[in-house]
mmCIF file of C-alpha atoms in Angstrom:
data_model
loop_
_atom_site.group_PDB
_atom_site.id
_atom_site.type_symbol
_atom_site.label_atom_id
_atom_site.label_comp_id
_atom_site.label_asym_id
_atom_site.label_seq_id
_atom_site.Cartn_x
_atom_site.Cartn_y
_atom_site.Cartn_z
ATOM 1 C CA GLU A 1 7.386 20.976 1.614
ATOM 2 C CA VAL A 2 8.677 17.972 -0.302
ATOM 3 C CA GLN A 3 9.384 18.432 -4.011
ATOM 4 C CA LEU A 4 10.716 15.945 -6.538
ATOM 5 C CA VAL A 5 11.579 17.340 -9.971
ATOM 6 C CA GLU A 6 12.519 15.034 -12.824
ATOM 7 C CA THR A 7 14.547 16.204 -15.818
ATOM 8 C CA GLY A 8 16.357 14.579 -18.708
ATOM 9 C CA GLY A 9 13.514 13.099 -20.697
ATOM 10 C CA GLY A 10 13.262 13.371 -24.468
ATOM 11 C CA LEU A 11 13.271 11.577 -27.790
ATOM 12 C CA ILE A 12 15.952 8.923 -28.223
ATOM 13 C CA GLN A 13 16.601 6.319 -30.904
ATOM 14 C CA PRO A 14 16.344 2.603 -30.154
ATOM 15 C CA GLY A 15 19.612 1.325 -28.717
ATOM 16 C CA GLY A 16 20.501 4.737 -27.323
ATOM 17 C CA SER A 17 21.138 5.918 -23.772
ATOM 18 C CA LEU A 18 19.570 8.560 -21.572
ATOM 19 C CA ARG A 19 19.991 9.646 -17.963
ATOM 20 C CA LEU A 20 17.078 10.930 -15.920
ATOM 21 C CA SER A 21 17.598 13.107 -12.854
ATOM 22 C CA CYS A 22 15.290 13.698 -9.911
ATOM 23 C CA ALA A 23 16.221 16.686 -7.768
ATOM 24 C CA ALA A 24 14.773 16.479 -4.280
ATOM 25 C CA SER A 25 13.984 19.189 -1.763
ATOM 26 C CA GLY A 26 12.332 18.814 1.616
ATOM 27 C CA LEU A 27 13.671 15.274 2.006
ATOM 28 C CA THR A 28 17.121 13.691 2.072
ATOM 29 C CA VAL A 29 17.623 11.212 -0.748
ATOM 30 C CA SER A 30 20.494 9.428 1.027
ATOM 31 C CA SER A 31 18.362 8.543 4.032
ATOM 32 C CA SER A 32 15.273 7.598 2.026
ATOM 33 C CA TYR A 33 14.264 4.581 0.028
ATOM 34 C CA MET A 34 13.734 5.978 -3.484
ATOM 35 C CA SER A 35 12.228 4.446 -6.584
ATOM 36 C CA TRP A 36 11.511 4.982 -10.246
ATOM 37 C CA VAL A 37 8.053 4.050 -11.531
ATOM 38 C CA ARG A 38 7.038 4.341 -15.188
ATOM 39 C CA GLN A 39 3.803 4.570 -17.116
ATOM 40 C CA ALA A 40 3.588 3.822 -20.822
ATOM 41 C CA PRO A 41 1.172 6.052 -22.781
ATOM 42 C CA GLY A 42 -2.395 5.103 -21.893
ATOM 43 C CA LYS A 43 -1.202 2.193 -19.731
ATOM 44 C CA GLY A 44 -0.824 1.366 -16.055
ATOM 45 C CA LEU A 45 1.994 1.855 -13.574
ATOM 46 C CA GLU A 46 5.125 -0.284 -13.593
ATOM 47 C CA TRP A 47 7.762 -0.265 -10.866
ATOM 48 C CA VAL A 48 11.296 0.011 -12.305
ATOM 49 C CA SER A 49 13.982 0.367 -9.612
ATOM 50 C CA PHE A 50 14.678 0.855 -5.904
ATOM 51 C CA ILE A 51 17.682 2.304 -4.117
ATOM 52 C CA TYR A 52 17.802 1.736 -0.383
ATOM 53 C CA SER A 53 19.231 4.182 2.116
ATOM 54 C CA GLY A 54 22.285 1.946 2.487
ATOM 55 C CA GLY A 55 22.922 2.217 -1.240
ATOM 56 C CA SER A 56 21.931 -1.241 -2.437
ATOM 57 C CA THR A 57 19.709 -1.387 -5.494
ATOM 58 C CA ILE A 58 17.167 -3.647 -7.175
ATOM 59 C CA HIS A 59 15.614 -3.473 -10.614
ATOM 60 C CA ALA A 60 12.604 -5.001 -12.326
ATOM 61 C CA ASP A 61 13.383 -7.914 -14.630
ATOM 62 C CA SER A 62 12.206 -5.859 -17.622
ATOM 63 C CA VAL A 63 15.096 -3.402 -17.188
ATOM 64 C CA LYS A 64 17.719 -5.494 -15.389
ATOM 65 C CA GLY A 65 21.130 -5.167 -17.011
ATOM 66 C CA ARG A 66 20.056 -2.084 -18.981
ATOM 67 C CA PHE A 67 18.946 0.461 -16.340
ATOM 68 C CA THR A 68 20.863 1.581 -13.251
ATOM 69 C CA ILE A 69 19.513 3.614 -10.356
ATOM 70 C CA SER A 70 21.948 5.752 -8.395
ATOM 71 C CA ARG A 71 22.128 8.931 -6.343
ATOM 72 C CA ASP A 72 24.415 11.867 -5.611
ATOM 73 C CA ASN A 73 24.142 12.640 -1.917
ATOM 74 C CA SER A 74 25.895 16.003 -2.276
ATOM 75 C CA LYS A 75 23.300 17.116 -4.833
ATOM 76 C CA ASN A 76 20.390 15.367 -3.110
ATOM 77 C CA THR A 77 19.537 13.944 -6.521
ATOM 78 C CA LEU A 78 18.383 10.546 -7.766
ATOM 79 C CA TYR A 79 19.327 9.222 -11.203
ATOM 80 C CA LEU A 80 18.225 6.569 -13.655
ATOM 81 C CA GLN A 81 20.774 5.627 -16.295
ATOM 82 C CA MET A 82 18.972 3.947 -19.180
ATOM 83 C CA ASN A 83 20.999 2.054 -21.793
ATOM 84 C CA SER A 84 20.033 -0.098 -24.776
ATOM 85 C CA LEU A 85 16.675 1.616 -24.926
ATOM 86 C CA ARG A 86 13.789 -0.109 -26.671
ATOM 87 C CA ALA A 87 10.470 1.135 -28.035
ATOM 88 C CA GLU A 88 8.707 -0.530 -25.100
ATOM 89 C CA ASP A 89 10.635 1.712 -22.689
ATOM 90 C CA THR A 90 8.609 4.688 -23.962
ATOM 91 C CA ALA A 91 6.859 6.044 -20.878
ATOM 92 C CA ILE A 92 6.529 8.789 -18.335
ATOM 93 C CA TYR A 93 9.130 8.100 -15.654
ATOM 94 C CA TYR A 94 8.294 9.175 -12.106
ATOM 95 C CA CYS A 95 10.650 9.275 -9.165
ATOM 96 C CA ALA A 96 8.963 8.506 -5.863
ATOM 97 C CA ARG A 97 9.820 8.100 -2.200
ATOM 98 C CA GLN A 98 8.986 4.882 -0.398
ATOM 99 C CA GLY A 99 7.055 5.921 2.709
ATOM 100 C CA ASP A 100 7.674 4.657 6.228
ATOM 101 C CA SER A 101 4.870 2.102 6.061
ATOM 102 C CA ALA A 102 4.137 -0.797 3.739
ATOM 103 C CA TRP A 103 6.417 -1.592 0.828
ATOM 104 C CA GLY A 104 5.001 -0.076 -2.314
ATOM 105 C CA ALA A 105 3.463 2.873 -0.461
ATOM 106 C CA PHE A 106 5.074 5.772 -2.294
ATOM 107 C CA ASP A 107 4.112 8.942 -0.483
ATOM 108 C CA TYR A 108 5.821 11.584 -2.624
ATOM 109 C CA TRP A 109 6.000 11.649 -6.424
ATOM 110 C CA GLY A 110 7.577 13.923 -9.004
ATOM 111 C CA GLN A 111 5.666 15.315 -11.952
ATOM 112 C CA GLY A 112 7.269 12.819 -14.332
ATOM 113 C CA ALA A 113 9.619 12.945 -17.321
ATOM 114 C CA LEU A 114 8.558 11.663 -20.740
ATOM 115 C CA VAL A 115 10.950 9.344 -22.530
ATOM 116 C CA THR A 116 10.136 8.481 -26.136
ATOM 117 C CA VAL A 117 12.145 5.761 -27.848
ATOM 118 C CA SER A 118 11.626 5.956 -31.584
ATOM 119 C CA SER A 119 13.554 6.170 -34.829
ATOM 120 C CA GLN B 1 -0.482 -8.410 -18.213
ATOM 121 C CA SER B 2 -0.362 -7.035 -14.671
ATOM 122 C CA VAL B 3 0.486 -9.245 -11.707
ATOM 123 C CA LEU B 4 -2.449 -7.824 -9.723
ATOM 124 C CA THR B 5 -5.873 -8.013 -11.391
ATOM 125 C CA GLN B 6 -8.341 -5.131 -11.309
ATOM 126 C CA PRO B 7 -11.527 -4.551 -13.301
ATOM 127 C CA PRO B 8 -10.790 -2.096 -16.112
ATOM 128 C CA SER B 9 -13.753 0.103 -15.286
ATOM 129 C CA ALA B 10 -16.261 0.983 -12.577
ATOM 130 C CA SER B 11 -18.997 3.569 -12.316
ATOM 131 C CA GLY B 12 -21.440 5.106 -9.899
ATOM 132 C CA THR B 13 -23.701 8.076 -9.381
ATOM 133 C CA PRO B 14 -23.005 10.956 -6.978
ATOM 134 C CA GLY B 15 -23.546 9.920 -3.371
ATOM 135 C CA GLN B 16 -23.313 6.222 -4.146
ATOM 136 C CA ARG B 17 -20.792 3.750 -2.695
ATOM 137 C CA VAL B 18 -18.521 1.916 -5.119
ATOM 138 C CA THR B 19 -15.891 -0.743 -4.574
ATOM 139 C CA ILE B 20 -12.894 -1.663 -6.698
ATOM 140 C CA SER B 21 -11.344 -5.096 -6.341
ATOM 141 C CA CYS B 22 -7.717 -6.189 -6.619
ATOM 142 C CA SER B 23 -6.802 -9.857 -6.881
ATOM 143 C CA GLY B 24 -3.322 -11.277 -6.387
ATOM 144 C CA SER B 25 -1.595 -14.350 -5.018
ATOM 145 C CA SER B 26 0.120 -15.688 -1.937
ATOM 146 C CA SER B 27 3.423 -14.089 -2.947
ATOM 147 C CA ASN B 28 2.039 -10.552 -3.017
ATOM 148 C CA ILE B 29 -1.306 -9.645 -1.442
ATOM 149 C CA GLY B 30 -1.429 -12.871 0.539
ATOM 150 C CA SER B 31 1.757 -12.046 2.426
ATOM 151 C CA ASN B 32 2.180 -8.282 2.141
ATOM 152 C CA SER B 33 0.220 -5.104 2.686
ATOM 153 C CA VAL B 34 -1.812 -3.471 -0.075
ATOM 154 C CA ASN B 35 -1.679 0.177 -1.093
ATOM 155 C CA TRP B 36 -4.057 2.151 -3.302
ATOM 156 C CA TYR B 37 -3.381 5.118 -5.563
ATOM 157 C CA GLN B 38 -5.582 7.682 -7.260
ATOM 158 C CA GLN B 39 -4.412 9.206 -10.530
ATOM 159 C CA LEU B 40 -6.281 12.184 -11.900
ATOM 160 C CA PRO B 41 -5.870 12.860 -15.639
ATOM 161 C CA GLY B 42 -2.450 14.289 -16.498
ATOM 162 C CA THR B 43 -1.106 14.106 -12.956
ATOM 163 C CA ALA B 44 1.170 11.876 -10.905
ATOM 164 C CA PRO B 45 -0.387 9.131 -8.778
ATOM 165 C CA LYS B 46 -1.398 10.031 -5.229
ATOM 166 C CA LEU B 47 -1.217 7.584 -2.315
ATOM 167 C CA LEU B 48 -4.781 7.004 -1.147
ATOM 168 C CA THR B 49 -4.449 4.198 1.383
ATOM 169 C CA HIS B 50 -1.494 2.147 2.642
ATOM 170 C CA SER B 51 -0.897 -0.855 4.868
ATOM 171 C CA ASN B 52 -4.247 -2.334 3.751
ATOM 172 C CA ASN B 53 -6.496 0.173 5.477
ATOM 173 C CA GLN B 54 -4.566 3.257 6.604
ATOM 174 C CA ARG B 55 -5.135 6.692 5.135
ATOM 175 C CA PRO B 56 -2.366 9.280 4.814
ATOM 176 C CA SER B 57 -3.174 12.590 6.407
ATOM 177 C CA GLY B 58 -5.431 14.689 4.220
ATOM 178 C CA VAL B 59 -7.204 11.789 2.511
ATOM 179 C CA PRO B 60 -10.953 11.914 3.234
ATOM 180 C CA ASP B 61 -12.444 9.048 5.236
ATOM 181 C CA ARG B 62 -14.766 8.374 2.275
ATOM 182 C CA PHE B 63 -11.881 6.235 0.990
ATOM 183 C CA SER B 64 -11.231 2.946 2.763
ATOM 184 C CA GLY B 65 -9.107 -0.063 1.969
ATOM 185 C CA SER B 66 -9.476 -3.669 3.074
ATOM 186 C CA LYS B 67 -7.782 -7.002 2.496
ATOM 187 C CA SER B 68 -8.811 -10.620 2.805
ATOM 188 C CA GLY B 69 -6.594 -13.500 1.786
ATOM 189 C CA ASN B 70 -5.164 -12.869 -1.667
ATOM 190 C CA SER B 71 -7.591 -10.072 -2.508
ATOM 191 C CA ALA B 72 -8.112 -6.444 -1.560
ATOM 192 C CA SER B 73 -10.724 -3.775 -2.119
ATOM 193 C CA LEU B 74 -10.997 -0.016 -2.201
ATOM 194 C CA ALA B 75 -14.348 1.419 -1.194
ATOM 195 C CA ILE B 76 -15.407 4.966 -1.996
ATOM 196 C CA SER B 77 -18.524 6.209 -0.235
ATOM 197 C CA GLY B 78 -20.458 9.393 -0.933
ATOM 198 C CA LEU B 79 -19.152 9.407 -4.499
ATOM 199 C CA GLN B 80 -18.285 12.851 -5.866
ATOM 200 C CA SER B 81 -17.583 14.062 -9.390
ATOM 201 C CA GLU B 82 -13.980 14.823 -8.452
ATOM 202 C CA ASP B 83 -13.444 11.131 -7.656
ATOM 203 C CA GLU B 84 -13.450 10.407 -11.393
ATOM 204 C CA ALA B 85 -9.946 9.065 -11.901
ATOM 205 C CA ASP B 86 -7.845 5.939 -12.410
ATOM 206 C CA TYR B 87 -7.235 3.791 -9.317
ATOM 207 C CA TYR B 88 -4.336 1.376 -8.849
ATOM 208 C CA CYS B 89 -3.553 -1.221 -6.213
ATOM 209 C CA ALA B 90 0.059 -2.104 -5.363
ATOM 210 C CA ALA B 91 1.913 -4.544 -3.148
ATOM 211 C CA TRP B 92 5.340 -6.056 -2.639
ATOM 212 C CA ASP B 93 5.860 -9.410 -4.361
ATOM 213 C CA ASP B 94 8.172 -11.830 -2.552
ATOM 214 C CA SER B 95 8.754 -14.001 -5.643
ATOM 215 C CA LEU B 96 9.523 -11.130 -8.017
ATOM 216 C CA ASN B 97 11.376 -9.159 -5.318
ATOM 217 C CA GLY B 98 9.749 -5.913 -6.317
ATOM 218 C CA VAL B 99 6.588 -3.831 -6.227
ATOM 219 C CA VAL B 100 3.716 -4.975 -8.412
ATOM 220 C CA PHE B 101 0.745 -2.895 -9.528
ATOM 221 C CA GLY B 102 -2.720 -3.698 -10.743
ATOM 222 C CA GLY B 103 -3.665 -2.726 -14.283
ATOM 223 C CA GLY B 104 -5.806 0.139 -13.022
ATOM 224 C CA THR B 105 -9.531 0.826 -12.821
ATOM 225 C CA LYS B 106 -11.087 3.830 -14.518
ATOM 226 C CA LEU B 107 -13.850 5.189 -12.309
ATOM 227 C CA THR B 108 -16.612 7.148 -14.010
ATOM 228 C CA VAL B 109 -19.065 9.266 -12.024
ATOM 229 C CA LEU B 110 -22.292 9.264 -13.998
#
């Protein structure tokens, strides 16, 4: 059974940094295409970042230069380093696996980690 | 403002058939496959259909996706109370080089 478990969320002041982790079981992060998707309170879904199996990464324009997706193959864990946080980054952050079909078809999701950016 | 446009709400009575639309452009829906998600309150999204009209294993055949040009639709037949949820469409966008989502449609079962 596939499980994705996010940790690291919390309350952080504007301008601060936070690192989210997503521990995977039942799938191998290094051979999967993995993503972070966020959802602001009461709002819709927004794709944030992708890391491909080869290690290359892409980020949405809204977080480019501030957020970095990475992984630790030995820990089978995905990360999202978030710097220069803003109030508009407040959201539930989900890690998700890109399935073997169409791009944007995420077949496994974590339960989410809440990040609140506020003074 | 979402790149893909969905109606904010839809409703139907038990047993009825409802459709939810998703409108995009040539850089997303027009040139890439569409996926649909169901999000029940307080839970993570669940992949409902992918590649325009394919269902993952375990998804009832009451749910069906379709695409035509720059638009897509999700149809739910034999509506049930447990279908009350938020529904999102998603696709790759060649211009933005990323995944784009619709703003979501809240489905109410009357």
